[in-house]
mmCIF file of C-alpha atoms in Angstrom:
data_model
loop_
_atom_site.group_PDB
_atom_site.id
_atom_site.type_symbol
_atom_site.label_atom_id
_atom_site.label_comp_id
_atom_site.label_asym_id
_atom_site.label_seq_id
_atom_site.Cartn_x
_atom_site.Cartn_y
_atom_site.Cartn_z
ATOM 1 C CA UNK T 29 -15.220 -7.614 -4.251
ATOM 2 C CA UNK T 30 -16.300 -5.886 -1.047
ATOM 3 C CA UNK T 31 -17.669 -2.339 -1.015
ATOM 4 C CA UNK T 32 -18.557 0.235 1.596
ATOM 5 C CA UNK T 33 -19.675 3.857 1.699
ATOM 6 C CA UNK T 34 -17.899 6.399 3.897
ATOM 7 C CA UNK T 35 -19.298 9.832 4.680
ATOM 8 C CA UNK T 36 -16.279 12.141 4.708
ATOM 9 C CA UNK T 37 -15.609 15.882 4.814
ATOM 10 C CA UNK T 38 -15.282 15.794 1.010
ATOM 11 C CA UNK T 39 -18.539 13.916 0.483
ATOM 12 C CA UNK T 40 -19.493 10.291 0.181
ATOM 13 C CA UNK T 41 -16.773 7.850 -0.856
ATOM 14 C CA UNK T 42 -17.462 4.418 -2.304
ATOM 15 C CA UNK T 43 -14.529 2.178 -1.409
ATOM 16 C CA UNK T 44 -13.877 -1.239 -2.926
ATOM 17 C CA UNK T 45 -11.528 -3.958 -1.785
ATOM 18 C CA UNK T 46 -10.639 -7.245 -3.422
ATOM 19 C CA UNK T 47 -8.182 -9.868 -2.204
ATOM 20 C CA UNK T 48 -7.045 -7.654 0.681
ATOM 21 C CA UNK T 49 -6.175 -4.707 -1.557
ATOM 22 C CA UNK T 50 -7.998 -1.458 -2.211
ATOM 23 C CA UNK T 51 -9.008 -1.325 -5.881
ATOM 24 C CA UNK T 52 -10.916 1.949 -6.028
ATOM 25 C CA UNK T 53 -12.365 4.922 -4.215
ATOM 26 C CA UNK T 54 -15.085 6.843 -6.031
ATOM 27 C CA UNK T 55 -16.561 10.192 -5.101
ATOM 28 C CA UNK T 56 -20.333 9.749 -5.166
ATOM 29 C CA UNK T 57 -23.116 12.321 -4.863
ATOM 30 C CA UNK T 58 -25.296 10.567 -2.343
ATOM 31 C CA UNK T 59 -25.342 7.645 0.017
ATOM 32 C CA UNK T 60 -26.129 4.306 -1.595
ATOM 33 C CA UNK T 61 -26.978 1.118 0.226
ATOM 34 C CA UNK T 62 -24.338 -1.586 0.207
ATOM 35 C CA UNK T 63 -24.482 -5.028 1.727
ATOM 36 C CA UNK T 64 -23.258 -5.268 5.309
ATOM 37 C CA UNK T 65 -19.584 -6.027 4.979
ATOM 38 C CA UNK T 66 -17.248 -7.525 7.529
ATOM 39 C CA UNK T 67 -14.091 -7.406 5.419
ATOM 40 C CA UNK T 68 -11.191 -6.711 7.759
ATOM 41 C CA UNK T 69 -9.275 -4.923 5.027
ATOM 42 C CA UNK T 70 -12.160 -2.665 4.073
ATOM 43 C CA UNK T 71 -12.638 -1.747 7.747
ATOM 44 C CA UNK T 72 -8.884 -1.048 7.974
ATOM 45 C CA UNK T 73 -9.130 1.324 4.992
ATOM 46 C CA UNK T 74 -12.152 3.134 6.451
ATOM 47 C CA UNK T 75 -10.389 3.468 9.805
ATOM 48 C CA UNK T 76 -7.305 4.965 8.145
ATOM 49 C CA UNK T 77 -9.383 7.368 6.049
ATOM 50 C CA UNK T 78 -11.257 8.515 9.163
ATOM 51 C CA UNK T 79 -7.946 9.080 10.956
ATOM 52 C CA UNK T 80 -6.619 10.994 7.929
ATOM 53 C CA UNK T 81 -9.684 13.248 7.863
ATOM 54 C CA UNK T 82 -9.479 13.850 11.622
ATOM 55 C CA UNK T 83 -5.783 14.789 11.395
ATOM 56 C CA UNK T 84 -4.453 11.706 13.173
ATOM 57 C CA UNK T 85 -2.911 9.904 10.183
ATOM 58 C CA UNK T 86 -0.338 11.319 7.791
ATOM 59 C CA UNK T 87 0.665 8.183 5.878
ATOM 60 C CA UNK T 88 -1.575 5.335 4.748
ATOM 61 C CA UNK T 89 -0.503 1.740 5.282
ATOM 62 C CA UNK T 90 -2.687 -0.179 2.863
ATOM 63 C CA UNK T 91 -2.124 -2.625 0.036
ATOM 64 C CA UNK T 92 -3.332 -1.046 -3.210
ATOM 65 C CA UNK T 93 -4.165 -2.696 -6.513
ATOM 66 C CA UNK T 94 -5.164 0.075 -8.937
ATOM 67 C CA UNK T 95 -6.065 -0.894 -12.465
ATOM 68 C CA UNK T 96 -4.185 1.043 -15.143
ATOM 69 C CA UNK T 97 -1.478 1.072 -17.795
ATOM 70 C CA UNK T 98 2.196 0.672 -16.920
ATOM 71 C CA UNK T 99 2.715 4.418 -17.440
ATOM 72 C CA UNK T 100 -0.230 5.283 -15.172
ATOM 73 C CA UNK T 101 1.045 2.940 -12.473
ATOM 74 C CA UNK T 102 4.516 4.503 -12.682
ATOM 75 C CA UNK T 103 2.976 7.958 -12.278
ATOM 76 C CA UNK T 104 0.902 6.810 -9.302
ATOM 77 C CA UNK T 105 4.004 5.286 -7.657
ATOM 78 C CA UNK T 106 5.712 8.694 -7.916
ATOM 79 C CA UNK T 107 2.611 10.481 -6.630
ATOM 80 C CA UNK T 108 2.643 8.173 -3.580
ATOM 81 C CA UNK T 109 6.097 9.586 -2.736
ATOM 82 C CA UNK T 110 4.842 13.180 -2.372
ATOM 83 C CA UNK T 111 4.963 13.898 1.361
ATOM 84 C CA UNK T 112 1.896 14.879 3.357
ATOM 85 C CA UNK T 113 1.384 18.642 3.166
ATOM 86 C CA UNK T 114 3.558 19.021 0.040
ATOM 87 C CA UNK T 115 2.830 19.417 -3.647
ATOM 88 C CA UNK T 116 4.654 18.719 -6.884
ATOM 89 C CA UNK T 117 3.940 19.871 -10.404
ATOM 90 C CA UNK T 118 2.905 17.672 -13.289
ATOM 91 C CA UNK T 119 6.277 18.475 -14.855
ATOM 92 C CA UNK T 120 8.179 17.348 -11.763
ATOM 93 C CA UNK T 121 6.333 14.021 -11.823
ATOM 94 C CA UNK T 122 7.050 13.674 -15.571
ATOM 95 C CA UNK T 123 10.762 14.224 -14.857
ATOM 96 C CA UNK T 124 10.678 11.661 -12.056
ATOM 97 C CA UNK T 125 9.128 8.964 -14.275
ATOM 98 C CA UNK T 126 11.898 9.644 -16.789
ATOM 99 C CA UNK T 127 9.799 11.320 -19.471
ATOM 100 C CA UNK T 128 10.278 15.121 -19.291
ATOM 101 C CA UNK T 129 7.923 15.698 -22.223
ATOM 102 C CA UNK T 130 5.042 13.881 -20.544
ATOM 103 C CA UNK T 131 3.548 16.635 -18.375
ATOM 104 C CA UNK T 132 0.142 16.324 -20.032
ATOM 105 C CA UNK T 133 0.291 12.522 -19.914
ATOM 106 C CA UNK T 134 0.948 12.768 -16.163
ATOM 107 C CA UNK T 135 -2.171 14.932 -15.872
ATOM 108 C CA UNK T 136 -4.113 12.335 -17.816
ATOM 109 C CA UNK T 137 -2.789 9.524 -15.598
ATOM 110 C CA UNK T 138 -3.814 11.484 -12.516
ATOM 111 C CA UNK T 139 -7.301 11.998 -13.918
ATOM 112 C CA UNK T 140 -7.612 8.200 -14.145
ATOM 113 C CA UNK T 141 -6.308 7.512 -10.620
ATOM 114 C CA UNK T 142 -8.787 4.962 -9.241
ATOM 115 C CA UNK T 143 -7.712 5.477 -5.604
ATOM 116 C CA UNK T 144 -7.767 9.231 -4.902
ATOM 117 C CA UNK T 145 -6.788 10.527 -1.467
ATOM 118 C CA UNK T 146 -4.716 7.412 -0.705
ATOM 119 C CA UNK T 147 -2.800 7.831 -3.987
ATOM 120 C CA UNK T 148 -2.647 11.577 -3.355
ATOM 121 C CA UNK T 149 -3.116 12.998 -6.842
ATOM 122 C CA UNK T 150 -4.583 16.088 -5.145
ATOM 123 C CA UNK T 151 -0.949 16.958 -4.301
ATOM 124 C CA UNK T 152 -0.110 17.452 -7.987
ATOM 125 C CA UNK T 153 -0.563 21.036 -9.189
ATOM 126 C CA UNK T 154 0.034 23.129 -12.289
ATOM 127 C CA UNK T 155 3.405 24.700 -13.103
ATOM 128 C CA UNK T 156 2.508 27.948 -11.364
ATOM 129 C CA UNK T 157 1.202 26.158 -8.274
ATOM 130 C CA UNK T 158 -2.364 26.629 -9.467
ATOM 131 C CA UNK T 159 -4.968 23.973 -8.761
ATOM 132 C CA UNK T 160 -5.956 22.199 -11.934
ATOM 133 C CA UNK T 161 -8.369 19.345 -12.654
ATOM 134 C CA UNK T 162 -9.394 16.800 -10.076
ATOM 135 C CA UNK T 163 -11.825 13.923 -10.570
ATOM 136 C CA UNK T 164 -13.730 14.880 -7.436
ATOM 137 C CA UNK T 165 -13.764 18.562 -8.356
ATOM 138 C CA UNK T 166 -11.417 21.454 -7.624
ATOM 139 C CA UNK T 167 -13.271 22.218 -4.371
ATOM 140 C CA UNK T 168 -12.342 18.766 -3.024
ATOM 141 C CA UNK T 169 -8.736 19.110 -4.200
ATOM 142 C CA UNK T 170 -8.510 22.485 -2.476
ATOM 143 C CA UNK T 171 -10.027 21.078 0.738
ATOM 144 C CA UNK T 172 -7.543 18.162 0.798
ATOM 145 C CA UNK T 173 -4.533 20.404 0.191
ATOM 146 C CA UNK T 174 -5.666 22.964 2.806
ATOM 147 C CA UNK T 175 -6.355 20.146 5.303
ATOM 148 C CA UNK T 176 -2.833 18.806 4.867
ATOM 149 C CA UNK T 177 -1.172 22.231 4.927
ATOM 150 C CA UNK T 178 -2.969 23.164 8.139
ATOM 151 C CA UNK T 179 -1.936 19.907 9.816
ATOM 152 C CA UNK T 180 1.647 19.917 8.540
ATOM 153 C CA UNK T 181 2.121 23.477 9.826
ATOM 154 C CA UNK T 182 0.624 22.444 13.160
ATOM 155 C CA UNK T 183 2.975 19.461 13.254
ATOM 156 C CA UNK T 184 5.994 21.721 12.577
ATOM 157 C CA UNK T 185 4.874 24.210 15.246
ATOM 158 C CA UNK T 186 4.510 21.430 17.798
ATOM 159 C CA UNK T 187 8.075 20.374 17.020
ATOM 160 C CA UNK T 188 9.370 23.817 18.015
ATOM 161 C CA UNK T 189 8.244 23.613 21.660
#
C-alpha cells in the first residue's frame, strides 16, 4: 500500500493506493509524515484532486477499489453517476439501487464511503435538499457542493457566449 498526504481546501487528505487503485481517502486533522512515494497511480490521483479543487477537472478518471458490502458498493456506484454540480436525495439513490425502503441504509452506506470526494457522497442530500451528515463534517460537504455549483454555473455561462 502506498500513502500520501494532500493539503486541500477542505483540509489534509490521506490518500492510499494499492495495486493501481485508490482504496481510501481520509480527512485528517493535521499533516503527518509519510514515506516518500513514487507511485505513479498515487501521483495521478493527487494531480486529479488538485485539478478538481482548482476547477479544472469535473470528472475523475481513476481506478477505485473501495472496501464494503455489496449493498454499499451498489450505493457508491449510483453515487458515482451523480453529475458534477448536481445533487440527489438519499431516497432517489435508494430507488435507483432498487430498494425504495432503504433511504436510511443509503445514508449509512454513504457514511462508510472510504473514498469521499472521488465517490461524491457529498452530492447526496436530505429529502428537503438539506445538508445532512458527512464523514468530513457538514462544513466540508457544504464547501464541496458550493465549489461544484459555482463552477457548473460558470461552465453554463461560458456556453452561452
